[in-house]
Amino acid sequence: MVDPQGVTEVSAVKRTLRLLGELEWGRYAIGLNPADSRMFPSSIVWRYREPSARMAEILRAAVAEMASRFEWRFDSSGKNWTLMPMKLAEVLEGPPQLPLVDALDELMSLDQNFCFRSNSELKSLLLAIEKNSEILD
């Protein structure tokens, strides 16, 4: 379960995503960057061992239902699924198009307030995913 008052940790993200299926791989940029103590803008990239349209529907519904200060993007069109604030997606898509690590660094350098807010909202988003995952049972 996600603690809405506590810091969102990678383990909480993994635990929540595992409610829908077995994870094969993931990369998680959340919380503080241990290299420089700046806050990451929330970014989750993962792959399920056996993805399904139903899993994607549940995640899409959780994103749509969540009350948020800004828009989030969930994308299940590729082998790896992504969940991130739209602002990060827009930096990734450019111009110029940037690799994820460079887009993360740009937002970390320019807007730590946004990075803090995205991490705060990630807690609510994980709770919405937990709630919506109950329909799989």
mmCIF file with all atom_site columns, N, CA and C in Angstrom, residues 2-14 16 30-32 39 42 44 118-126:
data_model
loop_
_atom_site.group_PDB
_atom_site.id
_atom_site.type_symbol
_atom_site.label_atom_id
_atom_site.label_alt_id
_atom_site.label_comp_id
_atom_site.label_asym_id
_atom_site.label_entity_id
_atom_site.label_seq_id
_atom_site.pdbx_PDB_ins_code
_atom_site.Cartn_x
_atom_site.Cartn_y
_atom_site.Cartn_z
_atom_site.occupancy
_atom_site.B_iso_or_equiv
_atom_site.pdbx_formal_charge
_atom_site.auth_seq_id
_atom_site.auth_comp_id
_atom_site.auth_asym_id
_atom_site.auth_atom_id
_atom_site.pdbx_PDB_model_num
ATOM 1  N N  . VAL A 1 2   ? 0.425  2.277  -0.636  1.00 0.00 ? 2   VAL A N  1
ATOM 2  C CA . VAL A 1 2   ? 1.152  3.538  -0.710  1.00 0.00 ? 2   VAL A CA 1
ATOM 3  C C  . VAL A 1 2   ? 0.749  4.401  0.465   1.00 0.00 ? 2   VAL A C  1
ATOM 4  N N  . ASP A 1 3   ? 1.721  4.981  1.130   1.00 0.00 ? 3   ASP A N  1
ATOM 5  C CA . ASP A 1 3   ? 1.451  5.899  2.226   1.00 0.00 ? 3   ASP A CA 1
ATOM 6  C C  . ASP A 1 3   ? 1.282  7.300  1.658   1.00 0.00 ? 3   ASP A C  1
ATOM 7  N N  . PRO A 1 4   ? 0.051  7.855  1.658   1.00 0.00 ? 4   PRO A N  1
ATOM 8  C CA . PRO A 1 4   ? -0.145 9.162  1.028   1.00 0.00 ? 4   PRO A CA 1
ATOM 9  C C  . PRO A 1 4   ? 0.628  10.284 1.711   1.00 0.00 ? 4   PRO A C  1
ATOM 10 N N  . GLN A 1 5   ? 1.060  10.088 2.962   1.00 0.00 ? 5   GLN A N  1
ATOM 11 C CA . GLN A 1 5   ? 1.812  11.115 3.673   1.00 0.00 ? 5   GLN A CA 1
ATOM 12 C C  . GLN A 1 5   ? 3.312  10.965 3.492   1.00 0.00 ? 5   GLN A C  1
ATOM 13 N N  . GLY A 1 6   ? 3.768  9.749  3.152   1.00 0.00 ? 6   GLY A N  1
ATOM 14 C CA . GLY A 1 6   ? 5.200  9.484  3.079   1.00 0.00 ? 6   GLY A CA 1
ATOM 15 C C  . GLY A 1 6   ? 5.783  9.776  1.714   1.00 0.00 ? 6   GLY A C  1
ATOM 16 N N  . VAL A 1 7   ? 7.079  9.593  1.623   1.00 0.00 ? 7   VAL A N  1
ATOM 17 C CA . VAL A 1 7   ? 7.796  9.780  0.370   1.00 0.00 ? 7   VAL A CA 1
ATOM 18 C C  . VAL A 1 7   ? 7.519  8.579  -0.526  1.00 0.00 ? 7   VAL A C  1
ATOM 19 N N  . THR A 1 8   ? 7.241  8.838  -1.786  1.00 0.00 ? 8   THR A N  1
ATOM 20 C CA . THR A 1 8   ? 7.045  7.748  -2.730  1.00 0.00 ? 8   THR A CA 1
ATOM 21 C C  . THR A 1 8   ? 8.408  7.137  -3.031  1.00 0.00 ? 8   THR A C  1
ATOM 22 N N  . GLU A 1 9   ? 8.512  5.849  -2.845  1.00 0.00 ? 9   GLU A N  1
ATOM 23 C CA . GLU A 1 9   ? 9.758  5.146  -3.096  1.00 0.00 ? 9   GLU A CA 1
ATOM 24 C C  . GLU A 1 9   ? 9.570  4.228  -4.287  1.00 0.00 ? 9   GLU A C  1
ATOM 25 N N  . VAL A 1 10  ? 10.669 3.847  -4.900  1.00 0.00 ? 10  VAL A N  1
ATOM 26 C CA . VAL A 1 10  ? 10.627 2.943  -6.041  1.00 0.00 ? 10  VAL A CA 1
ATOM 27 C C  . VAL A 1 10  ? 9.902  1.656  -5.667  1.00 0.00 ? 10  VAL A C  1
ATOM 28 N N  . SER A 1 11  ? 10.131 1.163  -4.447  1.00 0.00 ? 11  SER A N  1
ATOM 29 C CA . SER A 1 11  ? 9.469  -0.073 -4.024  1.00 0.00 ? 11  SER A CA 1
ATOM 30 C C  . SER A 1 11  ? 7.953  0.068  -4.040  1.00 0.00 ? 11  SER A C  1
ATOM 31 N N  . ALA A 1 12  ? 7.429  1.247  -3.696  1.00 0.00 ? 12  ALA A N  1
ATOM 32 C CA . ALA A 1 12  ? 5.978  1.478  -3.716  1.00 0.00 ? 12  ALA A CA 1
ATOM 33 C C  . ALA A 1 12  ? 5.459  1.491  -5.150  1.00 0.00 ? 12  ALA A C  1
ATOM 34 N N  . VAL A 1 13  ? 6.235  2.064  -6.059  1.00 0.00 ? 13  VAL A N  1
ATOM 35 C CA . VAL A 1 13  ? 5.836  2.088  -7.467  1.00 0.00 ? 13  VAL A CA 1
ATOM 36 C C  . VAL A 1 13  ? 5.796  0.665  -8.010  1.00 0.00 ? 13  VAL A C  1
ATOM 37 N N  . LYS A 1 14  ? 6.855  -0.091 -7.770  1.00 0.00 ? 14  LYS A N  1
ATOM 38 C CA . LYS A 1 14  ? 6.902  -1.477 -8.248  1.00 0.00 ? 14  LYS A CA 1
ATOM 39 C C  . LYS A 1 14  ? 5.761  -2.306 -7.670  1.00 0.00 ? 14  LYS A C  1
ATOM 40 N N  . THR A 1 16  ? 2.869  -1.324 -6.632  1.00 0.00 ? 16  THR A N  1
ATOM 41 C CA . THR A 1 16  ? 1.602  -0.913 -7.230  1.00 0.00 ? 16  THR A CA 1
ATOM 42 C C  . THR A 1 16  ? 1.468  -1.456 -8.649  1.00 0.00 ? 16  THR A C  1
ATOM 43 N N  . ILE A 1 30  ? 12.236 8.950  -9.627  1.00 0.00 ? 30  ILE A N  1
ATOM 44 C CA . ILE A 1 30  ? 11.336 9.562  -8.645  1.00 0.00 ? 30  ILE A CA 1
ATOM 45 C C  . ILE A 1 30  ? 12.153 9.952  -7.421  1.00 0.00 ? 30  ILE A C  1
ATOM 46 N N  . GLY A 1 31  ? 11.615 10.888 -6.639  1.00 0.00 ? 31  GLY A N  1
ATOM 47 C CA . GLY A 1 31  ? 12.290 11.286 -5.409  1.00 0.00 ? 31  GLY A CA 1
ATOM 48 C C  . GLY A 1 31  ? 13.559 12.070 -5.676  1.00 0.00 ? 31  GLY A C  1
ATOM 49 N N  . LEU A 1 32  ? 14.476 11.978 -4.711  1.00 0.00 ? 32  LEU A N  1
ATOM 50 C CA . LEU A 1 32  ? 15.732 12.721 -4.800  1.00 0.00 ? 32  LEU A CA 1
ATOM 51 C C  . LEU A 1 32  ? 16.771 11.969 -5.619  1.00 0.00 ? 32  LEU A C  1
ATOM 52 N N  . MET A 1 39  ? 15.457 17.031 -6.798  1.00 0.00 ? 39  MET A N  1
ATOM 53 C CA . MET A 1 39  ? 14.282 16.195 -6.978  1.00 0.00 ? 39  MET A CA 1
ATOM 54 C C  . MET A 1 39  ? 14.092 15.890 -8.463  1.00 0.00 ? 39  MET A C  1
ATOM 55 N N  . SER A 1 42  ? 8.799  13.143 -11.763 1.00 0.00 ? 42  SER A N  1
ATOM 56 C CA . SER A 1 42  ? 8.395  11.730 -11.778 1.00 0.00 ? 42  SER A CA 1
ATOM 57 C C  . SER A 1 42  ? 8.366  11.182 -13.194 1.00 0.00 ? 42  SER A C  1
ATOM 58 N N  . ILE A 1 44  ? 8.222  7.130  -14.967 1.00 0.00 ? 44  ILE A N  1
ATOM 59 C CA . ILE A 1 44  ? 8.235  5.680  -14.799 1.00 0.00 ? 44  ILE A CA 1
ATOM 60 C C  . ILE A 1 44  ? 8.175  5.053  -16.187 1.00 0.00 ? 44  ILE A C  1
ATOM 61 N N  . SER A 1 118 ? 5.290  17.012 -8.908  1.00 0.00 ? 118 SER A N  1
ATOM 62 C CA . SER A 1 118 ? 5.041  15.759 -9.635  1.00 0.00 ? 118 SER A CA 1
ATOM 63 C C  . SER A 1 118 ? 5.247  14.558 -8.729  1.00 0.00 ? 118 SER A C  1
ATOM 64 N N  . ASN A 1 119 ? 6.200  14.629 -7.822  1.00 0.00 ? 119 ASN A N  1
ATOM 65 C CA . ASN A 1 119 ? 6.402  13.533 -6.884  1.00 0.00 ? 119 ASN A CA 1
ATOM 66 C C  . ASN A 1 119 ? 5.259  13.447 -5.883  1.00 0.00 ? 119 ASN A C  1
ATOM 67 N N  . SER A 1 120 ? 4.752  14.592 -5.477  1.00 0.00 ? 120 SER A N  1
ATOM 68 C CA . SER A 1 120 ? 3.609  14.603 -4.572  1.00 0.00 ? 120 SER A CA 1
ATOM 69 C C  . SER A 1 120 ? 2.375  13.998 -5.243  1.00 0.00 ? 120 SER A C  1
ATOM 70 N N  . GLU A 1 121 ? 2.149  14.367 -6.495  1.00 0.00 ? 121 GLU A N  1
ATOM 71 C CA . GLU A 1 121 ? 0.993  13.833 -7.219  1.00 0.00 ? 121 GLU A CA 1
ATOM 72 C C  . GLU A 1 121 ? 1.147  12.354 -7.556  1.00 0.00 ? 121 GLU A C  1
ATOM 73 N N  . LEU A 1 122 ? 2.375  11.894 -7.667  1.00 0.00 ? 122 LEU A N  1
ATOM 74 C CA . LEU A 1 122 ? 2.598  10.475 -7.954  1.00 0.00 ? 122 LEU A CA 1
ATOM 75 C C  . LEU A 1 122 ? 1.982  9.606  -6.863  1.00 0.00 ? 122 LEU A C  1
ATOM 76 N N  . LYS A 1 123 ? 2.037  10.059 -5.621  1.00 0.00 ? 123 LYS A N  1
ATOM 77 C CA . LYS A 1 123 ? 1.421  9.305  -4.516  1.00 0.00 ? 123 LYS A CA 1
ATOM 78 C C  . LYS A 1 123 ? -0.070 9.109  -4.776  1.00 0.00 ? 123 LYS A C  1
ATOM 79 N N  . SER A 1 124 ? -0.742 10.177 -5.179  1.00 0.00 ? 124 SER A N  1
ATOM 80 C CA . SER A 1 124 ? -2.182 10.091 -5.471  1.00 0.00 ? 124 SER A CA 1
ATOM 81 C C  . SER A 1 124 ? -2.451 9.186  -6.662  1.00 0.00 ? 124 SER A C  1
ATOM 82 N N  . LEU A 1 125 ? -1.585 9.257  -7.649  1.00 0.00 ? 125 LEU A N  1
ATOM 83 C CA . LEU A 1 125 ? -1.747 8.426  -8.829  1.00 0.00 ? 125 LEU A CA 1
ATOM 84 C C  . LEU A 1 125 ? -1.591 6.947  -8.487  1.00 0.00 ? 125 LEU A C  1
ATOM 85 N N  . LEU A 1 126 ? -0.633 6.611  -7.647  1.00 0.00 ? 126 LEU A N  1
ATOM 86 C CA . LEU A 1 126 ? -0.456 5.220  -7.233  1.00 0.00 ? 126 LEU A CA 1
ATOM 87 C C  . LEU A 1 126 ? -1.670 4.715  -6.463  1.00 0.00 ? 126 LEU A C  1
#
